Amino acid sequence: MSGSIPFYQKHHRHYDRGYRSKGTESKMSQYQSTSRYTGGSSISTTGRSSGLKVSSYSGLEASRLSPVPKRAKPTYLAVDKENQIIGYVVPIFREFATGFSDTEEARVRNTSAHMARRDLFTRGLEMERSEVISRKEAIRESAERISLTKTVKHFKHMNEDSLMHAPEFVIKPRSHTVWEKQCVRLHCTVSGWPEPRVVWYKNNVSIDPLANPGKYKLESRYGVHSLEINRCDFDDTAQYHVSAMNSKGELSAYASVVVKRFKGEIDESLPAPRCKCKFTTHIVDNFGVSFGREGETMSLGCTVIIYPALHRYQPDVQWYRDDVLLSPSKWHHMHWSGDRATLTLTHLNKEDEGLYTLRVSTKSGYETYSAYVFVRDADAELEGAPGAPLDVRCLDANKDYIIVTWKQPAVDGGSSILGYFVDRCEIGTTHWIQCNDTPVKFARFPVTGLVEGRSYSFRVRAVNKSGMSRPSRVSEPVAAMDPADRARMRGSTSAPWTGQIIVTEEEPAEGVVPGRPRELQVTEATKNYVVLSWNPPGEKGLEGVMYYVEKCVSGTDSWQRVNTEIPVRSPRFALFDLAEGKSYSFRVRCCNSAGVGEPSDPTEATTVGDKLDIPSAPGKVIPTRNTDTSVVVSWEASRDARELVGYYIEGSVVGSNVWEPCNNKPVNATRFICHGLMTGEKYVFRVRAVNAAGISQFSQESEAVEVKATSSNLGQCDPMQRSLQTSHTPPPSPPLSPPLLGSRHVVEFSVISASPSPPYGITVLECVHDSMVLAWKQPNFIGGADITGYFVDYREVIDGVPGKWHEANIKSISERAYRVSDLKENKKYQFQVRAANMAGVGIPSLPSDTFLCEEWTIAVPGPPHDLLLRDVRNDSLVLLWKPPVYQGRDPVSGYYIDIKEADAPEEAWRGVNNKATEKTYFKINNLNEGETYVFRVRAQNKAGVGKTSDITEPVPALTKPGTKEIVVNVDDDGVISLNFECCDLKPDSKFVWSKNYEEITDTSRLSVETKGNKSKAVFNTPAEEDIGIYSCLVTHTDGASSSYNLNEEELKKLLEISHEHKFPIIPLKSELAVEMLEKGKVRFWLQAEKMSANGKIDYVFNDNALSQGEKYKMNFDKNSGVIEMIMDSLTPADEGTFTFQLQDGKATNQSSLVLIGDVFKELQKESEFQRKEWFRKQGPHFIEYLGYEVTPECCVILKCKVGNIKKETTALWSKDGREIKSDQHLGFTEGVLKLEIAQISKKDSGVYEVVLKDDRGKDTSTLNLTDQGFKDLMNQVFTFIANSSTPLKITSTDKGIRLYTFVSYYNDLLQVTWHYKDAAIAFSDRIKSGVVGDQLWLQITEPTEKDMGKYAIEFHDGKGGLRRTVELCGQGETVFSAAIAEKNRARVAGGLPDVVTIQEGKALCLTCNISGDPAPEVTWLKNDREITSDDHCILKFESGKFASFTITAVNTSDTGKYSILVKNKYGTESGDFTVSVFIPEEAGGKKK
């Protein structure tokens, strides 16, 4: 019977119902058959409701009820407002022994719970035992009185408020002080009705066990609520509080947890151990790294020696796998023989792979030993088939479906896995049923078609093109039932039963249709199924609600019910058979007997497909030698991987191209020791990442590594099977994981060749009496991966002799500054630093200088530190630093930056800023391109300026090739983003965004998206708080970075652009404009950038809509976006405002054109003109009217261009009404009529006219070349003449000096002015000007010194004119002398012929005039040879003026070239002639 009764009846006096009378039992049976009875409807044990109260009886009634009349003990009766007894209230933590059989009572008392309550609440118990019998009788009488005086109807309609009260802590949580790695439990007992909701908080932050799996465990049973913290560490030291809340109020209680670290000495505050002896434990004869295969049996065992050996002493022996405690099961058998611990794995599966740890605990501490177990796949039943999936689990079990999850196998059989089949088996049978007809690729699947209330196990098989794998290990059994039913089966908090039945639920509301479901959402979506979840409607008082699910294809309004046959009862549902790639919306309706309710709000459109992406390939893989059969493999985690399950590692002997899995169970870390390798061989490794969506691509292959033990591992055992022996006095705690990176103990067994080089530049930032703060610079070589931390060592120096090195920190530190504590005052110390990365810990730095540990007392600040250079450009850079650790007497108020050239002396330091900056960054401008600089920083406070920082590394002011800047962008949705691109991206590079040069970790304001070599920082909700300097740094590059200053003005501008994009208007390529068409038609038009086919346009004139008709022709070209309206003509009534209104969806725009006043009149006039022009152009017409053109030769061409002509068309030229004949330079080529005027003159002025005429009509063009028209033409001619003039030159004549220029053509109408010293020259007899041919000259007769200066000739063309100038300065005497010389030089004035032909024998006499003063000398030449006078050739020179040449009788020898050469002091001149002698007898008078 005890197994079928409610839990809250088992430990109370009223358990025995035998006290009830027959009438009472009849009434209760009738009530239970007609009422809805729930265990939760009993009244609260505190009795604090307004309708009930607890009273004590005294006097006569007490005397009658109690066997001890002199001692009136309080009773616990519940009465109503009328003082009628309606029940019995059991006090909390008060237990009564009656109501049980003797055997059952003895069993209950022997339970641990009874023993605990007896220890806590035994006081006064014995004194009450004498009242047990009388109380029992009183209770029975009270129950009878209740049944007789109260009807069931009264209780059914009792006011619910009489039962409800606010939460109350009966037992509050208490504070604890525990050792590190211990577990601690906080618990409390809460009463209240309705049942309070209990939430635990740590430092006012709610505790989520799912966010920290395995860390926290929350339990709530029987009103007792507990929080268990597993393996406490220092971070768990905090204030915890528990909050209980229901509809009547809320209450909190607080407790503190303090976690202490054990340092090898027993804390005096701890109680002394009960056992005085100290145990020493040794684990020997242990197991090593083991390899097994699926289906095999494996035993792991160790011999445990405990000293002293006490008889029958039982240590606590525990086995762990991957830090998870193992319990005995059909898979794990554990045995302890007294000196040997054994773990037997009865049937190996890949789930059994992992790090196994034996932990033996005694009262003096514990010892652990760990080694790895590898499980390989069993041989495939079909060659090429994949390995079996693993770790099959059941999630979210419900009455109509269960979600099954698993992990993909590491071995795919040589071809990719096509998918997985899920099988189910009902518990109690051996028949397996396949759940899915087609394989699913997603490692998660909802199984439907289950029978509610039955339990099932599941298994999974993988399939590829070669066949099916072996099935996985079966899952744990799980029942198909509603989660609410499962929770009720587990038990829920309820007040103890008080002997009465009170219904607190409302009556079902007859005929009430349920409301809408709330908060409908898609919780999971893959290409195979979609899972929906929602909350029930908020209305109370409704009968049990069921649900219908409906779906709708996006873009349609057709809703289709999914579960048409049977509505679901639970607020979750899985949908199958959806079309992959299509988008759906979903909604849910509630239904009950009254009908079907309104649908919920539909979900957003969900595209059917895998929302979870396959992870990206892991990053760089670094193998490191470990032992002669193992290698440590480290890698960089996959970027942006979601729901990552772990990694698979594969290895291959170099050259074999055969890859073998190193692990068959995914590992969560980024470091793994691969065992079972062949000594001396070289291996390469690669890694893949795994999540539910699938397995990633392989990483790049690592470099080859030889399997060989490192020097530190020679003669040692494998680090993964080493005993992690410790001497812990604190109580037992879970085992530690194997040493991973971040602990300096890795160096004990691994020396990494790719580890960083040593840091350098160790300095002291602050010193107090027992500690010093150090800073150092990052290593120049960071190794094969990013630096993850640093380790600091120190040693004392006594009298110049350094001591032994000690560790300052056990855990690595990420900052390049660290406080070394526990130093001795006034002692000297040296320090060294090591850097660590993913590959390991590097060698230490050189020992620092010796520093004295004494407290600094200076008033000024210490030095800033950690100086960094960013955004290096040709003329600027940004300097960052960290504030000084030592502040001085007062807080730091600012900083000064110093600069100097790298090779400059110390005295070259100069300040960058005259006013101290409060920020820890500064942009330095005005640098010289290519110059190398160094920098330092000083801090100041009220006391003054402090010490200078270490100087930076030298940096040249150069912009590296390919450097990009941050670009701000606002997309079409109005999203503002900062974009940065890096061309020098490495595989390990990362984009780091900062605001005010502090890395952005809070994504509430800024979201970062990175794809390839581009990164984008998106502002979520831009506001004033986003103002600042944003920068982006790319790691693993040569300082690629950029900054962008988002100030208030720029933000305002961007917000305006964002608003325009969020609320878009239809963009216009052109606003509304007007243009003329042929026949004088008026076209109003605009062009939109982009409009859809659904765009709408309204045409409005003076606020009146226009429509298509005879007057208005409207058109909208959707391809080009051109919108137009055409009117045949304009009338005065059309004066006003024309508007085009555009609408395309939500986007709108409009453009208006105002045509009033002069603007409208001009347009109307133009329309009429164009109309007339159209009619003119129907016959022969002028395309270009008559005009003129001046050629470079200064010819004037009258021309016009004609069109629409034919053969019969005639063109008549006339001037001043007189026809110009066609032979007078008329021309017609290519539709152009021409009339050429070669040398234009005044007589050519007049009115020219051309008339085109044929049977279609005629057209006339006139050109007026009179008065101003002729002047304009001549000015254009004069411009050509002026431009053709040569530079002004000077020459000497016999009369003086001549200045002259030549023009290509001279016209008599040309006007020129000669200037002397910028003044017009007044002409006289001495100074004259003139024109000879195309030469214009100025003659100065007998020039003097006064005639020196600047001369110019100005050509007038009606515009600016043109001047030619020459300088006659300092040349007066020379030019004058030249003029004299020119006048008096020797000349041959004339008289000599060019050729003389004479008959042989005749006499030849030639005479010429000679001039010159003094008289020149005369010389005769024949064939360039001087000849003298003789009888044959007589030469004479008479009176200094006449020279004669006579040959008395010529003969043939006299034929030749003769010359006369005259010469005096002013010059020389010659004259030439040729003599030809012929013989008469020769025919034809032939020359000889």
C-alpha angles and dihedrals in degrees: 000000000000090000094060102045125090115269094240092063098055101080104037135090095242092061090103107076093190091102091072118104122232090256093051092050091050092050092048093049091050091048094049092051094053102034136068102246121197130173090229094064098078118110124263117270093230093066093213099136119117093243097051133049137176116235136178123226122223138164121037096348091051089049091053095049100041126068090210104058096179092060114060105195117186117258126209107234124152116221132180129228090284091054090249114149109241104164152337124267119211112213116238114260089011116120129189124203101211125093094056132094115250094253094045092047091052091050093050093048091053092058119104092241092055091047091051093050091046091055092050103039111027095111110110094004096113091049091059097048090085090062097052097095096045092047091052091054091047092052092051092051090048092051091051090049089051094052092048100045103037126056125214091244090061091058094044090059097039114136109263092216090069088069101041126088139156122271118277129191107230090178119018124209114263130217122259138200112202140169123256114275092021123121121239130194126203115194139174140175119232130189129189142114129269089039107270122241109234124208127180122215135194113204088342092306116116115245116238112192091195091059090056106032113202093009101086131030122190123195133178119185133153092349092307114118123191140184116203119196112200123214098353120219134178092278089064092065101109147110113277126194135182122215124203118193138174136153091285098054149299133265133182136199127195137214135167130224120203118191116202128197118229112229100181097274124095112247110239090221091064119089115254115261115260093228111064096198121088119226124217116202127198126182110207138161087039132174123257135213103313134204125203140163130232113276095024127113120238132187125201118195143169134186112234121204115195120186127232094034108220121193114255092358108153117201120204106258118191134173124210134188114201089343092306116122113240122221127201111272140142087281098046126045117184127194135181116191097181096268104026131059118204132186117192120197100203099194116014119222130168088258086070092063115108147080111315118204128192113205121191114188128192133170089268097053139286140278126209136194125189137189134163125250119205121199118197126202118269116247110284116250088223122038110251094018116137127251121268120272116247145209097036111190138171120232134182095010111199138170094263104029145012125207112227120199132187143165125252118248121249093228117066096177095246098301131069118272112255095201147290138279120214119211128194133200126190113233110256094033135076097214115116119204124197110235103197128046096204125040117261120217096199111089091229129069135173111226115210135180094065125149112244114248097018125112126232142188124210139205134182134218128196123218134197132167091283097055147273127325127229113276119265125245108286119257126244113276116267131186122234103229143117112284089231091056090048091052091050090051090053089054134253136223115276137161117253115270112260101196098267134089115225121175110218098173120096121251113264109269103241115226096004115142111216121250131242122300112246137227096011111187143161105248097179134013130181133156089264103046147357124219120209128195132183143162123253118254115282097235116108129209095051125128120246110309128218129191142229119203121211132189134199131191109238114259094031135084096217111118118195124196111234103193099042098157107044125018116224122244100202123072093243131077138175120215122204136181095049118153111255113240095021122113121233138184122208137202136176133218128201121224139183136157090294094060145270118313133219117289122258122248107285120250123247115273108283120199113218107241142089108303091187111077123217106256120258120254115278118257132245116345118215120189120197131190114254117157133347090270104031142056130200110232119196127179143171117262122252112269120246092355113168125208090358113195098189144273138289119213125204129189134197135188108245110264096012097089088206113128122204126188115250093196132022096195119061115254120217097207127078093234130065137169111228112209136188095053125148115256114246096015122119117234137190123202139204133186137213129196123225134204134150091278093060146273122312128233117277118271119241113286115265125238115275116269128191116232100240134132117257119238091255091054098048108121092007131108124251110288092229091059097040117120109249090218116188137163104229120172096181119094118281120291135177116286125268120249118246113280111282133184110294093054116090090220090081086081089067092075108014130057107186118209090198094053120120126276117250121286117240143193099060111190137169117246099178138001130196129171096280107016142044131202113223132195130190142174127258117261116264090230115043095188127226096331144017118299109257100185151326137249123210126206128187138189134187120244115212118188090340093308113117118222133210121312117251130194114251096187132022098192118056119255122219098205124080091233129069139173113230108206137190093050124147120250118250091011125124123237142184126206139201131189133207126198123217133199136171090289096052146274119320130221117286124263123251112281112273126238115285111269127196115229102225129131116264113234101174116129098222123076126268123248123293113238146197096050114193133184122218139172095021110192137164093272107014148029139179122245120204129188142163124245119260115270090219108063098186123218093324135025118278111266102184150334138247123209123212127198138188139160112271095242095039121109123257093263088063092076110120135175123259098196126037093196119055115250120222094206126086093232134059135184111225115206138181096051120160113249112251094011117128117228141184127203141199136184134219127196125214137198133171090291094056143265117331137210121315120250124240110283119254125248112273112272127189117224097239133130106230116232113266094023112158130198129222110269121204116217138182112202129208092273092055094254112152115214141170113225129198129180127195120197094187096060118156125204090254096044122121132189112236116193121200138182115215084353094299116118114255110237099154108083094188091094102027131029120199124212122184126189121171111313094343129084128189129197110201123200108228098198110357113216141146091281088066092065111118146087113301120198136178124207123191113211123220091030134103093271098300105179142130139188135213125197110218103195130176095266093048091047091051090051093048092048090054091052090046091052090052090052095045092050099032127199122204103267116232125212088198135009123237109298138170130225139172123249129191118295087029095286115162118225122198111194147157134178125226121210094225135352130166125232088260092062117129129208128196119197113210132184117187090340092308121116116239125213137195114282146116093303099040125046112187128192137174119194105201093192097055098024091233114151117190143172121195127201123191093220143342124252128185088260089065093068110117144062123327118199134186113202116199129196128177112169107304094340117095139174140162138195129198136197122200115211109180137127120358092353092060093043092052090049092048090048091050090050092054091047092051090049091055090044091056092055090046091054093055088083132031107315145163116266089184118020124231114295140146140246129197116215125213087255087061093248116146117223120192109204144166134181119232135192144188092037131148138187094281093052113110129200118205121194122201139171121206088345095308117116117242111224118239094243091061099095097293120157140181121189130155094350094311123119115208138188116188123209106191102189108016119207140164091281090064093066116108145093114302122198136185122197123196114198142169138135092292094058142277140268130201132206123188132193119194111211097171130107108340094008091056091045091054090050093049091046088057089050090048090052090057090047092049093048090051093055118114124231114282112264137190127223136170124239133184089262099045138281128344126197113196147166133189127225128196092234132010124208123195090227092059112117120209132173126202116216132198114194090347092305125107112257118243105219123227139159089284096046118042137161132204150147127253111183105306093342122102112197145179117207121204111190119209095354120210137190089275090064092065117110144071119328126189140179116211123203114206117217101159092260127062095320127213131264131201114195139189131183118232099185129141091358102093099108092039093051091044091049088048089052091051090046090049090051097047103033120118113272140180098222097191147274099118119111123219095234131016119195113190138168119249113265096026123117120249122206124176126177130188137181119248124196134181142113116262095030110265128238114249124216127177122210133193116198087346092306122113116247129197133213118271139146094285097042116033117195121190137176113189132186091351089277110069128059122184134194119199132177111188097206119002123216135178092274089065091068111113149084116304128193136186116209119196122188141176134154094282098053153310133256135176139200126206135202136164127227119207120186122198134187115231096218094065113095115258093010091276117203120242 
